[in-house]
Structures are given as structure tokens and as C-alpha cells.
mmCIF file of C-alpha atoms in Angstrom:
data_model
loop_
_atom_site.group_PDB
_atom_site.id
_atom_site.type_symbol
_atom_site.label_atom_id
_atom_site.label_comp_id
_atom_site.label_asym_id
_atom_site.label_seq_id
_atom_site.Cartn_x
_atom_site.Cartn_y
_atom_site.Cartn_z
ATOM 1 C CA MET A 1 11.549 -47.454 26.670
ATOM 2 C CA ALA A 2 12.123 -43.854 27.631
ATOM 3 C CA SER A 3 15.017 -42.079 26.059
ATOM 4 C CA HIS A 4 17.097 -39.771 28.448
ATOM 5 C CA PRO A 5 18.327 -36.565 27.027
ATOM 6 C CA THR A 6 21.854 -36.548 26.203
ATOM 7 C CA PRO A 7 24.398 -33.931 27.068
ATOM 8 C CA VAL A 8 24.075 -32.189 23.857
ATOM 9 C CA ARG A 9 20.416 -31.866 23.766
ATOM 10 C CA GLU A 10 20.420 -30.677 27.376
ATOM 11 C CA ALA A 11 22.828 -27.970 26.243
ATOM 12 C CA ILE A 12 20.712 -26.852 23.088
ATOM 13 C CA ASP A 13 17.431 -26.866 25.177
ATOM 14 C CA HIS A 14 19.247 -24.586 27.866
ATOM 15 C CA HIS A 15 20.521 -22.453 25.400
ATOM 16 C CA ARG A 16 17.071 -22.131 23.591
ATOM 17 C CA ARG A 17 15.636 -21.216 26.947
ATOM 18 C CA GLU A 18 18.091 -18.524 27.480
ATOM 19 C CA LEU A 19 17.708 -17.058 24.295
ATOM 20 C CA ASP A 20 13.713 -17.025 24.722
ATOM 21 C CA SER A 21 14.268 -15.737 28.096
ATOM 22 C CA ASN A 22 16.354 -12.476 27.013
ATOM 23 C CA PRO A 23 14.450 -9.942 24.780
ATOM 24 C CA VAL A 24 17.872 -8.990 22.997
ATOM 25 C CA LEU A 25 18.752 -12.714 22.441
ATOM 26 C CA TYR A 26 15.169 -13.585 21.429
ATOM 27 C CA ILE A 27 15.106 -11.040 18.732
ATOM 28 C CA VAL A 28 18.878 -12.246 17.461
ATOM 29 C CA SER A 29 17.344 -15.800 17.306
ATOM 30 C CA HIS A 30 14.270 -14.990 15.847
ATOM 31 C CA GLU A 31 14.407 -11.861 13.778
ATOM 32 C CA GLN A 32 15.257 -13.383 10.563
ATOM 33 C CA ASP A 33 12.607 -16.262 10.551
ATOM 34 C CA PHE A 34 9.937 -13.796 11.373
ATOM 35 C CA ALA A 35 10.681 -11.299 8.756
ATOM 36 C CA HIS A 36 10.715 -14.174 6.375
ATOM 37 C CA LYS A 37 7.328 -15.245 7.639
ATOM 38 C CA ALA A 38 6.196 -11.448 6.847
ATOM 39 C CA ARG A 39 7.586 -11.397 3.488
ATOM 40 C CA ALA A 40 6.087 -14.787 2.451
ATOM 41 C CA ALA A 41 2.465 -13.589 3.714
ATOM 42 C CA ALA A 42 3.099 -10.541 1.436
ATOM 43 C CA ALA A 43 4.041 -12.479 -1.446
ATOM 44 C CA GLU A 44 1.352 -14.989 -1.130
ATOM 45 C CA TYR A 45 -1.146 -12.089 -1.018
ATOM 46 C CA LEU A 46 0.262 -10.612 -4.425
ATOM 47 C CA ASP A 47 0.690 -14.198 -5.763
ATOM 48 C CA MET A 48 4.372 -14.006 -6.104
ATOM 49 C CA ASP A 49 6.437 -17.248 -5.912
ATOM 50 C CA ASP A 50 9.502 -15.716 -4.279
ATOM 51 C CA PRO A 51 9.151 -14.041 -0.850
ATOM 52 C CA GLU A 52 12.917 -12.957 -1.329
ATOM 53 C CA GLN A 53 11.573 -10.174 -3.894
ATOM 54 C CA ILE A 54 9.908 -8.591 -0.958
ATOM 55 C CA ALA A 55 11.537 -5.739 1.013
ATOM 56 C CA LEU A 56 10.009 -4.775 4.279
ATOM 57 C CA THR A 57 9.800 -1.264 5.433
ATOM 58 C CA ASP A 58 7.951 1.039 8.005
ATOM 59 C CA SER A 59 5.932 3.007 5.471
ATOM 60 C CA THR A 60 5.071 3.777 1.906
ATOM 61 C CA THR A 61 7.232 7.046 2.383
ATOM 62 C CA MET A 62 9.925 4.971 3.597
ATOM 63 C CA GLY A 63 9.671 2.494 0.646
ATOM 64 C CA LEU A 64 9.528 5.465 -1.784
ATOM 65 C CA GLY A 65 12.733 7.151 -0.391
ATOM 66 C CA THR A 66 14.512 3.855 -0.379
ATOM 67 C CA ILE A 67 13.805 2.882 -3.999
ATOM 68 C CA TYR A 68 14.233 6.748 -5.683
ATOM 69 C CA THR A 69 17.281 7.236 -3.585
ATOM 70 C CA GLY A 70 18.842 3.888 -4.581
ATOM 71 C CA LEU A 71 18.145 4.126 -8.100
ATOM 72 C CA ASN A 72 21.183 3.703 -10.678
ATOM 73 C CA ILE A 73 19.932 6.652 -12.513
ATOM 74 C CA GLN A 74 22.559 8.795 -14.389
ATOM 75 C CA ASN A 75 22.885 12.363 -15.401
ATOM 76 C CA GLY A 76 21.160 12.958 -18.994
ATOM 77 C CA GLN A 77 18.402 10.677 -17.886
ATOM 78 C CA GLU A 78 14.901 11.572 -16.566
ATOM 79 C CA ILE A 79 12.034 10.639 -14.181
ATOM 80 C CA LEU A 80 8.674 10.994 -15.602
ATOM 81 C CA THR A 81 5.804 11.480 -13.395
ATOM 82 C CA ASN A 82 2.012 13.091 -13.484
ATOM 83 C CA GLU A 83 1.241 16.305 -11.596
ATOM 84 C CA HIS A 84 -1.370 14.430 -9.045
ATOM 85 C CA ASN A 85 1.070 12.105 -7.086
ATOM 86 C CA TYR A 86 1.350 12.397 -3.487
ATOM 87 C CA PHE A 87 3.803 14.588 -1.938
ATOM 88 C CA ALA A 88 5.967 11.674 -0.651
ATOM 89 C CA GLN A 89 6.621 10.314 -4.157
ATOM 90 C CA GLN A 90 7.230 13.599 -5.785
ATOM 91 C CA GLU A 91 9.702 14.682 -3.188
ATOM 92 C CA ALA A 92 11.471 11.402 -3.232
ATOM 93 C CA ILE A 93 11.922 11.871 -7.269
ATOM 94 C CA LYS A 94 13.202 15.426 -6.639
ATOM 95 C CA GLU A 95 15.912 14.625 -4.147
ATOM 96 C CA ALA A 96 16.988 11.678 -6.131
ATOM 97 C CA THR A 97 17.638 13.918 -9.405
ATOM 98 C CA LEU A 98 19.039 16.603 -7.146
ATOM 99 C CA ARG A 99 21.462 13.901 -5.842
ATOM 100 C CA THR A 100 22.149 12.447 -9.386
ATOM 101 C CA GLY A 101 21.858 15.212 -11.875
ATOM 102 C CA ALA A 102 19.236 13.516 -13.380
ATOM 103 C CA THR A 103 15.948 15.392 -14.252
ATOM 104 C CA PHE A 104 12.189 14.831 -13.941
ATOM 105 C CA ARG A 105 9.085 16.098 -15.468
ATOM 106 C CA GLU A 106 5.445 16.400 -14.216
ATOM 107 C CA VAL A 107 3.082 15.800 -17.266
ATOM 108 C CA HIS A 108 -0.474 16.543 -17.634
ATOM 109 C CA TYR A 109 -2.547 13.462 -16.599
ATOM 110 C CA TYR A 110 -6.012 14.529 -17.839
ATOM 111 C CA ASP A 111 -8.257 17.277 -18.987
ATOM 112 C CA ASN A 112 -11.686 16.604 -16.944
ATOM 113 C CA ILE A 113 -11.901 14.009 -14.245
ATOM 114 C CA ASP A 114 -15.665 13.543 -14.953
ATOM 115 C CA GLU A 115 -14.778 12.110 -18.550
ATOM 116 C CA VAL A 116 -11.500 10.732 -18.074
ATOM 117 C CA THR A 117 -11.083 7.066 -19.482
ATOM 118 C CA GLU A 118 -8.232 4.592 -18.970
ATOM 119 C CA ASP A 119 -6.791 5.019 -22.599
ATOM 120 C CA GLU A 120 -6.536 8.910 -21.884
ATOM 121 C CA LEU A 121 -4.408 8.342 -18.730
ATOM 122 C CA VAL A 122 -2.213 5.946 -20.397
ATOM 123 C CA HIS A 123 -1.808 7.843 -23.640
ATOM 124 C CA ASN A 124 -0.841 10.901 -21.887
ATOM 125 C CA VAL A 125 2.004 9.427 -19.895
ATOM 126 C CA ILE A 126 3.229 7.181 -22.835
ATOM 127 C CA LYS A 127 3.121 9.993 -25.443
ATOM 128 C CA GLU A 128 5.707 11.905 -22.974
ATOM 129 C CA VAL A 129 8.182 9.164 -22.801
ATOM 130 C CA THR A 130 11.401 9.862 -24.692
ATOM 131 C CA ASP A 131 14.790 8.367 -25.068
ATOM 132 C CA ARG A 132 16.047 10.064 -21.744
ATOM 133 C CA THR A 133 13.088 8.482 -19.597
ATOM 134 C CA ARG A 134 14.529 6.031 -17.282
ATOM 135 C CA VAL A 135 11.685 5.895 -14.738
ATOM 136 C CA VAL A 136 8.185 6.458 -14.561
ATOM 137 C CA GLY A 137 6.483 7.386 -11.006
ATOM 138 C CA ALA A 138 2.869 6.775 -10.869
ATOM 139 C CA THR A 139 0.060 6.377 -8.178
ATOM 140 C CA TRP A 140 -2.268 3.325 -8.108
ATOM 141 C CA VAL A 141 -5.088 5.286 -6.415
ATOM 142 C CA HIS A 142 -4.834 9.213 -5.970
ATOM 143 C CA SER A 143 -5.443 10.187 -2.282
ATOM 144 C CA ASN A 144 -6.663 13.734 -3.467
ATOM 145 C CA THR A 145 -9.386 12.540 -5.910
ATOM 146 C CA GLY A 146 -10.018 8.882 -5.591
ATOM 147 C CA LEU A 147 -8.829 8.291 -9.260
ATOM 148 C CA LYS A 148 -7.467 4.596 -9.967
ATOM 149 C CA SER A 149 -4.786 4.752 -12.378
ATOM 150 C CA PRO A 150 -4.829 1.744 -15.034
ATOM 151 C CA ILE A 151 -1.361 0.515 -13.846
ATOM 152 C CA GLY A 152 -1.790 -2.802 -15.730
ATOM 153 C CA LYS A 153 -2.542 -1.161 -19.106
ATOM 154 C CA LEU A 154 0.280 1.328 -18.476
ATOM 155 C CA SER A 155 2.770 -1.326 -17.664
ATOM 156 C CA ARG A 156 1.768 -3.171 -21.078
ATOM 157 C CA GLU A 157 2.511 -0.081 -22.917
ATOM 158 C CA LEU A 158 6.115 0.677 -21.281
ATOM 159 C CA ALA A 159 6.885 -2.960 -22.003
ATOM 160 C CA LYS A 160 6.487 -2.460 -25.696
ATOM 161 C CA ILE A 161 8.738 0.580 -25.291
ATOM 162 C CA ASN A 162 11.398 -1.580 -23.705
ATOM 163 C CA GLU A 163 11.568 -4.280 -26.350
ATOM 164 C CA HIS A 164 13.616 -1.820 -28.206
ATOM 165 C CA ARG A 165 16.065 -0.991 -25.203
ATOM 166 C CA ASP A 166 19.002 -2.385 -23.673
ATOM 167 C CA GLU A 167 18.661 -3.491 -20.030
ATOM 168 C CA GLU A 168 20.582 -0.299 -18.832
ATOM 169 C CA ASN A 169 18.084 1.778 -20.307
ATOM 170 C CA LYS A 170 14.735 0.263 -20.027
ATOM 171 C CA VAL A 171 11.857 2.200 -18.468
ATOM 172 C CA LEU A 172 11.124 1.379 -14.823
ATOM 173 C CA LEU A 173 7.774 1.604 -13.605
ATOM 174 C CA VAL A 174 7.557 2.597 -9.522
ATOM 175 C CA VAL A 175 4.131 2.597 -8.121
ATOM 176 C CA ASP A 176 2.913 4.298 -4.902
ATOM 177 C CA GLY A 177 0.170 1.573 -4.253
ATOM 178 C CA VAL A 178 -0.899 2.238 -0.585
ATOM 179 C CA HIS A 179 -4.493 3.039 -1.506
ATOM 180 C CA GLY A 180 -4.997 0.156 -3.643
ATOM 181 C CA PHE A 181 -3.168 -2.216 -1.601
ATOM 182 C CA GLY A 182 -5.709 -4.003 0.597
ATOM 183 C CA ILE A 183 -8.808 -3.138 -1.845
ATOM 184 C CA GLU A 184 -7.972 -4.006 -5.290
ATOM 185 C CA ARG A 185 -7.374 -7.720 -6.180
ATOM 186 C CA ASP A 186 -4.612 -7.206 -8.961
ATOM 187 C CA SER A 187 -1.478 -9.503 -8.495
ATOM 188 C CA PHE A 188 1.924 -8.274 -8.785
ATOM 189 C CA GLU A 189 2.055 -9.857 -12.025
ATOM 190 C CA GLU A 190 -0.926 -8.313 -13.415
ATOM 191 C CA LEU A 191 -0.025 -4.863 -12.322
ATOM 192 C CA GLY A 192 3.262 -5.485 -14.380
ATOM 193 C CA CYS A 193 5.228 -2.832 -12.480
ATOM 194 C CA ASP A 194 8.823 -3.063 -11.609
ATOM 195 C CA PHE A 195 8.242 -1.917 -7.932
ATOM 196 C CA LEU A 196 5.141 -1.732 -5.957
ATOM 197 C CA ILE A 197 5.381 0.118 -2.563
ATOM 198 C CA ALA A 198 2.666 0.405 -0.031
ATOM 199 C CA GLY A 199 2.300 0.806 3.827
ATOM 200 C CA CYS A 200 0.159 -2.070 5.517
ATOM 201 C CA HIS A 201 -1.662 -0.085 8.116
ATOM 202 C CA LYS A 202 -4.334 1.284 5.740
ATOM 203 C CA TRP A 203 -6.754 -0.477 3.736
ATOM 204 C CA LEU A 204 -5.343 -3.765 4.682
ATOM 205 C CA TYR A 205 -5.582 -2.893 8.373
ATOM 206 C CA GLY A 206 -2.111 -4.034 9.429
ATOM 207 C CA PRO A 207 0.107 -2.942 12.393
ATOM 208 C CA ARG A 208 1.404 0.735 12.451
ATOM 209 C CA GLY A 209 4.973 1.076 11.176
ATOM 210 C CA THR A 210 4.612 -1.509 8.680
ATOM 211 C CA GLY A 211 5.150 -1.440 4.888
ATOM 212 C CA ILE A 212 6.489 -3.461 1.661
ATOM 213 C CA VAL A 213 8.128 -3.100 -1.445
ATOM 214 C CA ALA A 214 7.581 -5.760 -4.114
ATOM 215 C CA GLY A 215 10.121 -5.757 -6.860
ATOM 216 C CA THR A 216 10.843 -8.078 -9.951
ATOM 217 C CA PRO A 217 14.046 -9.545 -10.049
ATOM 218 C CA ALA A 218 15.281 -7.363 -12.737
ATOM 219 C CA GLY A 219 14.092 -4.318 -11.077
ATOM 220 C CA TRP A 220 15.928 -5.056 -7.853
ATOM 221 C CA GLN A 221 19.244 -4.998 -9.852
ATOM 222 C CA ASN A 222 18.639 -1.325 -10.703
ATOM 223 C CA VAL A 223 18.878 -0.087 -6.951
ATOM 224 C CA ARG A 224 21.433 -0.206 -4.165
ATOM 225 C CA PRO A 225 20.719 -0.182 -0.470
ATOM 226 C CA VAL A 226 20.450 3.087 0.898
ATOM 227 C CA ILE A 227 20.260 1.907 4.665
ATOM 228 C CA PRO A 228 22.331 -1.208 5.737
ATOM 229 C CA SER A 229 20.241 -4.205 5.954
ATOM 230 C CA PHE A 230 19.894 -6.374 9.081
ATOM 231 C CA SER A 231 19.228 -9.281 7.067
ATOM 232 C CA GLU A 232 21.397 -12.489 6.551
ATOM 233 C CA VAL A 233 23.344 -9.901 4.428
ATOM 234 C CA MET A 234 24.592 -8.133 7.534
ATOM 235 C CA TRP A 235 26.056 -11.688 9.080
ATOM 236 C CA ARG A 236 27.636 -12.433 5.853
ATOM 237 C CA ILE A 237 29.505 -8.904 5.826
ATOM 238 C CA ILE A 238 30.100 -9.212 9.444
ATOM 239 C CA ARG A 239 32.072 -12.484 8.834
ATOM 240 C CA GLY A 240 34.442 -10.742 6.370
ATOM 241 C CA GLY A 241 32.371 -11.224 3.196
ATOM 242 C CA GLN A 242 31.115 -8.923 0.494
ATOM 243 C CA GLN A 243 28.051 -7.573 -0.589
ATOM 244 C CA PRO A 244 25.926 -10.025 -2.740
ATOM 245 C CA GLU A 245 26.240 -9.379 -6.432
ATOM 246 C CA ARG A 246 22.461 -9.677 -6.903
ATOM 247 C CA VAL A 247 20.095 -7.514 -4.859
ATOM 248 C CA THR A 248 16.903 -8.739 -3.357
ATOM 249 C CA GLY A 249 14.151 -7.681 -1.113
ATOM 250 C CA PRO A 250 15.699 -8.572 2.398
ATOM 251 C CA HIS A 251 18.956 -6.886 1.202
ATOM 252 C CA MET A 252 17.289 -3.848 0.431
ATOM 253 C CA SER A 253 15.127 -3.872 3.620
ATOM 254 C CA PRO A 254 16.253 -0.743 5.942
ATOM 255 C CA GLY A 255 17.812 -2.327 8.887
ATOM 256 C CA GLY A 256 17.854 -0.633 12.450
ATOM 257 C CA PHE A 257 15.781 -1.312 15.504
ATOM 258 C CA HIS A 258 12.084 -1.096 14.052
ATOM 259 C CA SER A 259 9.038 -2.070 15.782
ATOM 260 C CA LEU A 260 9.335 -5.797 15.114
ATOM 261 C CA GLU A 261 6.532 -6.902 17.081
ATOM 262 C CA HIS A 262 4.517 -4.977 14.550
ATOM 263 C CA THR A 263 6.390 -6.121 11.712
ATOM 264 C CA TRP A 264 6.118 -9.979 13.025
ATOM 265 C CA SER A 265 2.488 -9.751 13.765
ATOM 266 C CA LEU A 266 1.930 -8.516 9.917
ATOM 267 C CA PRO A 267 1.109 -12.128 8.562
ATOM 268 C CA SER A 268 -2.182 -12.017 10.668
ATOM 269 C CA ALA A 269 -3.361 -9.172 8.737
ATOM 270 C CA PHE A 270 -2.844 -11.028 5.518
ATOM 271 C CA GLU A 271 -4.552 -13.899 7.332
ATOM 272 C CA PHE A 272 -7.443 -11.736 8.295
ATOM 273 C CA VAL A 273 -8.202 -11.043 4.746
ATOM 274 C CA LYS A 274 -8.762 -14.772 4.049
ATOM 275 C CA THR A 275 -11.160 -14.748 6.823
ATOM 276 C CA LEU A 276 -13.263 -12.217 5.048
ATOM 277 C CA GLY A 277 -13.289 -14.147 1.907
ATOM 278 C CA GLY A 278 -10.086 -13.097 0.166
ATOM 279 C CA LYS A 279 -9.458 -10.371 -2.008
ATOM 280 C CA ASP A 280 -12.270 -10.725 -4.648
ATOM 281 C CA ARG A 281 -14.698 -10.576 -1.844
ATOM 282 C CA ILE A 282 -13.345 -7.548 -0.336
ATOM 283 C CA TYR A 283 -13.151 -5.935 -3.739
ATOM 284 C CA GLN A 284 -16.477 -6.642 -4.511
ATOM 285 C CA ARG A 285 -17.754 -5.347 -1.300
ATOM 286 C CA VAL A 286 -15.812 -2.089 -1.092
ATOM 287 C CA HIS A 287 -16.772 -1.294 -4.732
ATOM 288 C CA GLU A 288 -20.400 -2.017 -4.042
ATOM 289 C CA LEU A 289 -20.430 0.454 -0.865
ATOM 290 C CA ASN A 290 -18.320 3.047 -2.613
ATOM 291 C CA ARG A 291 -20.793 3.036 -5.977
ATOM 292 C CA LEU A 292 -23.887 3.237 -3.641
ATOM 293 C CA CYS A 293 -22.224 6.416 -1.759
ATOM 294 C CA LYS A 294 -20.982 7.962 -4.905
ATOM 295 C CA GLU A 295 -24.326 7.681 -6.624
ATOM 296 C CA GLY A 296 -25.966 9.103 -3.555
ATOM 297 C CA LEU A 297 -23.769 11.998 -3.739
ATOM 298 C CA ALA A 298 -23.623 12.363 -7.443
ATOM 299 C CA SER A 299 -27.720 12.903 -7.104
ATOM 300 C CA MET A 300 -27.461 16.030 -4.948
ATOM 301 C CA PRO A 301 -27.402 19.411 -6.686
ATOM 302 C CA HIS A 302 -25.061 20.998 -4.366
ATOM 303 C CA VAL A 303 -22.552 18.386 -4.481
ATOM 304 C CA LYS A 304 -19.618 17.972 -6.878
ATOM 305 C CA LEU A 305 -18.422 14.430 -7.066
ATOM 306 C CA ALA A 306 -14.666 13.946 -7.947
ATOM 307 C CA THR A 307 -14.268 10.454 -8.031
ATOM 308 C CA PRO A 308 -15.245 8.526 -11.056
ATOM 309 C CA LEU A 309 -18.380 6.341 -10.859
ATOM 310 C CA ASP A 310 -16.535 3.752 -12.876
ATOM 311 C CA ASP A 311 -15.187 0.939 -10.811
ATOM 312 C CA ASN A 312 -12.058 0.727 -13.388
ATOM 313 C CA LEU A 313 -11.325 4.288 -12.372
ATOM 314 C CA SER A 314 -11.891 3.998 -8.748
ATOM 315 C CA ALA A 315 -11.366 2.112 -5.533
ATOM 316 C CA GLY A 316 -11.978 3.083 -1.552
ATOM 317 C CA ILE A 317 -11.397 6.730 -1.601
ATOM 318 C CA ILE A 318 -14.460 9.162 -2.329
ATOM 319 C CA ALA A 319 -13.699 12.707 -2.808
ATOM 320 C CA PHE A 320 -16.445 15.599 -3.229
ATOM 321 C CA GLU A 321 -17.091 19.285 -2.680
ATOM 322 C CA VAL A 322 -20.149 21.067 -1.394
ATOM 323 C CA LYS A 323 -21.225 24.217 -3.432
ATOM 324 C CA GLY A 324 -20.666 27.400 -1.445
ATOM 325 C CA MET A 325 -18.543 25.794 1.505
ATOM 326 C CA SER A 326 -14.834 25.128 1.779
ATOM 327 C CA VAL A 327 -13.592 21.888 2.594
ATOM 328 C CA HIS A 328 -12.777 22.723 6.010
ATOM 329 C CA ASP A 329 -16.390 23.753 6.460
ATOM 330 C CA VAL A 330 -17.824 20.690 5.268
ATOM 331 C CA VAL A 331 -15.832 18.455 7.558
ATOM 332 C CA GLN A 332 -16.541 20.743 10.571
ATOM 333 C CA HIS A 333 -20.283 20.475 9.560
ATOM 334 C CA LEU A 334 -20.158 16.697 9.528
ATOM 335 C CA VAL A 335 -18.047 16.576 12.578
ATOM 336 C CA ASN A 336 -20.570 19.074 14.438
ATOM 337 C CA LYS A 337 -23.700 16.430 13.207
ATOM 338 C CA LYS A 338 -21.879 13.529 15.144
ATOM 339 C CA ASN A 339 -21.241 15.364 18.275
ATOM 340 C CA HIS A 340 -24.389 17.486 19.053
ATOM 341 C CA ARG A 341 -25.424 15.081 21.802
ATOM 342 C CA HIS A 342 -23.990 14.992 25.313
ATOM 343 C CA ARG A 343 -20.430 13.308 25.134
ATOM 344 C CA SER A 344 -21.326 10.529 27.603
ATOM 345 C CA THR A 345 -24.409 9.774 25.517
ATOM 346 C CA VAL A 346 -22.423 9.552 22.325
ATOM 347 C CA ARG A 347 -19.915 7.286 24.120
ATOM 348 C CA GLN A 348 -22.222 5.003 25.301
ATOM 349 C CA LYS A 349 -24.061 4.568 21.763
ATOM 350 C CA LEU A 350 -20.466 4.012 20.177
ATOM 351 C CA ARG A 351 -19.842 1.291 22.594
ATOM 352 C CA ALA A 352 -23.085 -0.316 21.936
ATOM 353 C CA LEU A 353 -22.547 0.050 18.301
ATOM 354 C CA HIS A 354 -19.127 -1.379 18.307
ATOM 355 C CA ALA A 355 -20.314 -4.469 20.222
ATOM 356 C CA ARG A 356 -23.269 -5.005 17.493
ATOM 357 C CA ASN A 357 -20.634 -4.574 14.957
ATOM 358 C CA LEU A 358 -17.986 -7.091 16.469
ATOM 359 C CA GLN A 359 -21.031 -9.590 16.572
ATOM 360 C CA HIS A 360 -22.096 -9.036 13.328
ATOM 361 C CA ALA A 361 -18.435 -9.551 11.766
ATOM 362 C CA GLU A 362 -18.072 -12.479 14.017
ATOM 363 C CA ARG A 363 -21.292 -13.925 12.410
ATOM 364 C CA ASN A 364 -20.314 -12.975 9.009
ATOM 365 C CA ARG A 365 -16.745 -14.135 8.565
ATOM 366 C CA ASP A 366 -17.267 -15.728 5.223
ATOM 367 C CA ARG A 367 -19.407 -13.070 3.760
ATOM 368 C CA PHE A 368 -20.632 -9.397 4.393
ATOM 369 C CA GLY A 369 -24.036 -8.660 5.309
ATOM 370 C CA ARG A 370 -25.944 -5.313 4.950
ATOM 371 C CA GLY A 371 -26.888 -4.958 8.580
ATOM 372 C CA GLU A 372 -25.812 -2.209 11.134
ATOM 373 C CA PHE A 373 -22.137 -2.934 10.261
ATOM 374 C CA PHE A 374 -22.571 -0.698 7.134
ATOM 375 C CA GLU A 375 -24.381 2.608 7.463
ATOM 376 C CA ILE A 376 -23.703 4.066 4.038
ATOM 377 C CA ASP A 377 -27.487 4.718 3.635
ATOM 378 C CA ALA A 378 -27.495 6.630 6.910
ATOM 379 C CA TYR A 379 -24.587 8.646 5.769
ATOM 380 C CA ILE A 380 -26.075 9.595 2.764
ATOM 381 C CA GLU A 381 -29.265 10.600 4.528
ATOM 382 C CA LYS A 382 -27.031 12.971 6.493
ATOM 383 C CA LEU A 383 -25.552 14.430 3.851
ATOM 384 C CA LEU A 384 -28.956 15.124 2.171
ATOM 385 C CA GLN A 385 -29.776 17.471 5.231
ATOM 386 C CA SER A 386 -26.626 19.461 4.777
ATOM 387 C CA PRO A 387 -27.112 23.013 3.959
ATOM 388 C CA ARG A 388 -27.596 23.649 0.157
#
């Protein structure tokens, strides 16, 4: 016997249709649910049990600014970092110390990148930690050289120091992880940092204007929101409640009207990783291709390779110099090598190559092939023909 809709059910269905037909009401109705799905996807990728320990941001820079500006750091304490970190982290640190009266120091990270070791990198940071050190700012993969920092080893050494400190003085490890996120396979627990900050539009190939901050439950209690959150916390306060005593990822997620459609589609980027075979397969393939390219570059007498050959000390970025040429000249030369044909011909060839690549990717969803989809060998051949 068919059931008839009750007046209550009809009212609920009408309300839902009204919400879904109005863009503003749709956002109000769905924002928290979709934000949770994005946090859950990021947490699963990092092997974290609790999505509430993930904050959503627009970029690595926003994440760094949010954490450093929100840090409970006092006059007389210091932030320790190395001299090779990217501008965004260094400036976020400087601004935090100017505001609080704390200090910061940039320490010498290595002597010779050609001979650098994980132990040297860790030692050069740990030896500089003093009783005043409250935060160590690190970079997972350096954008200027491609050097990968041994974050897991560094965090374990800091843990030994923290065993003898009270909670208010434990050293926090804040990591700019953008150039490792999407390539490397370490879980958040394996990295062992208090905060991992990354944008999602680079190696993860997620939407523009998306980023995350992964934090430990203890780490979150050392920061306060810089920008009011539009999470469930907002509704609690609007109704007359107080800020929650314990800080979480949603609490630290900057509010405002963001590019919500990009954030809401972020789970698809993490799902795409699975279709490629997961983090392990991506790690193996990226490192295989990079090793091939680095070995080819290192074999050229006129090229100075900056990125270490060791997989433990590199990820997806390769840096090199060509003797007798400025960086600008090298880039321009490679651009010219690509553009010596008539533009329409280049456009046609690029379209054809793109179509073949898409077909190749479709046929190899569960593995990576060596066909035209990857042209490292051809790239090396072009470099071999560069001026010596």
C-alpha cells in the first residue's frame, strides 16, 4: 500500500528544495558538511584518525601566517629556523616575533649540498636549540635546491628534548610541507611534527585556492584563531555561547567567503591519488623519473646539479645551473627551443600530444607506463644539445 506524504514531510521537502535552489541558502545548508568531507579526505591521506585536527585554508602562505600569528609565544622565547626556508615562512616568523617581542634565529643548515647528509641537517638544527627555543620552523622540500629535510628524524630528536620540558615550554615543530605533500608517502604520525602546512594545488593537483594545516591535538592548544572561523564555532557564539576551551582544526580554519566550490571539490583530488595506485606508487614513479633526470644532468660537464641524488634527500624538484649562463638565460634558451616552430604548428602538436597523454593515462589508471606520457629521456637529450 502506497504511503502518502505527511504535512511535516511535505514541509521538509519544500524547505530542502528552497535551500537547494537559492545559492546563498545552499551554502548555508551544505557548507559544514562539505568542509567536513574535505577535512576527512585530507585526514585519510595523511593516515590521521580525526578529521577535526585538520584546518582548511586557501594556501600554504595563509596556513603559515595563521599558525605563526596565532602562536602563544612570549617575550624571551625564540623561533629557530634555517636560512634556506621560503620567503612566506621566514616573513611569517618575523611578523610573529615583532608582534610578541620574541626573537628568531636563522641557523646554518649545511656546508656543502653535494655532500650533505640527513644526520648533518638534524645535528645543525638540534645543536642550536636552547632553553629559550619554543618553535622550530622547517621546510620539508626546499624550493630553491630541491633538498628534502629529514623531518621524521628531526622530530624524534626534538621529542627527546621535550621529555625534560613542561607543556608550556615544549619545542613545537612547524613544517612548510607544500613540496612534499602529494609526492612523499610519510604519514602525519611518521613526520612527527606539530603542524604540517601545505597548499593542495601543486603536487597533489588539487583545486586552486585550497590548503590544509594538519595539527596534533596538543599542538592546536598552543595557537588561537587569527581570523574568526565560519565553522560550527560561529553558530555557537552567535547564539550567545563562548569560544571552545580546546582548539581544533575547524576552529582555526579562517572564515569568510572563500572559493567554496574549490574547497568542496578537494576530496576528488585525494580520490584521484587512489586511482593512480596510491601514495606509494606515486612516490616510486616520481623518484624514478627524477633520478633519471638528475643522473642525466649530473653526467654533463657544463651542468652543476644542486639537488642531491639520494632519494632520502630529494623529492620532486630538481635544481641545476649551466656554467657560463645565468638562470634567466638558461630558462629563455629552453623556452626558445620549444618555440622555434610556427605557433599554429606547435599548438596542433600540443593538442595531439595532450590527447595521446589522456588516452595513455586512461589505459594505465592502476600503473604508470613508459610511453609518450613521460618524456624525460627526450628532455635530457635537448639539454645535452645546449651550449657548453
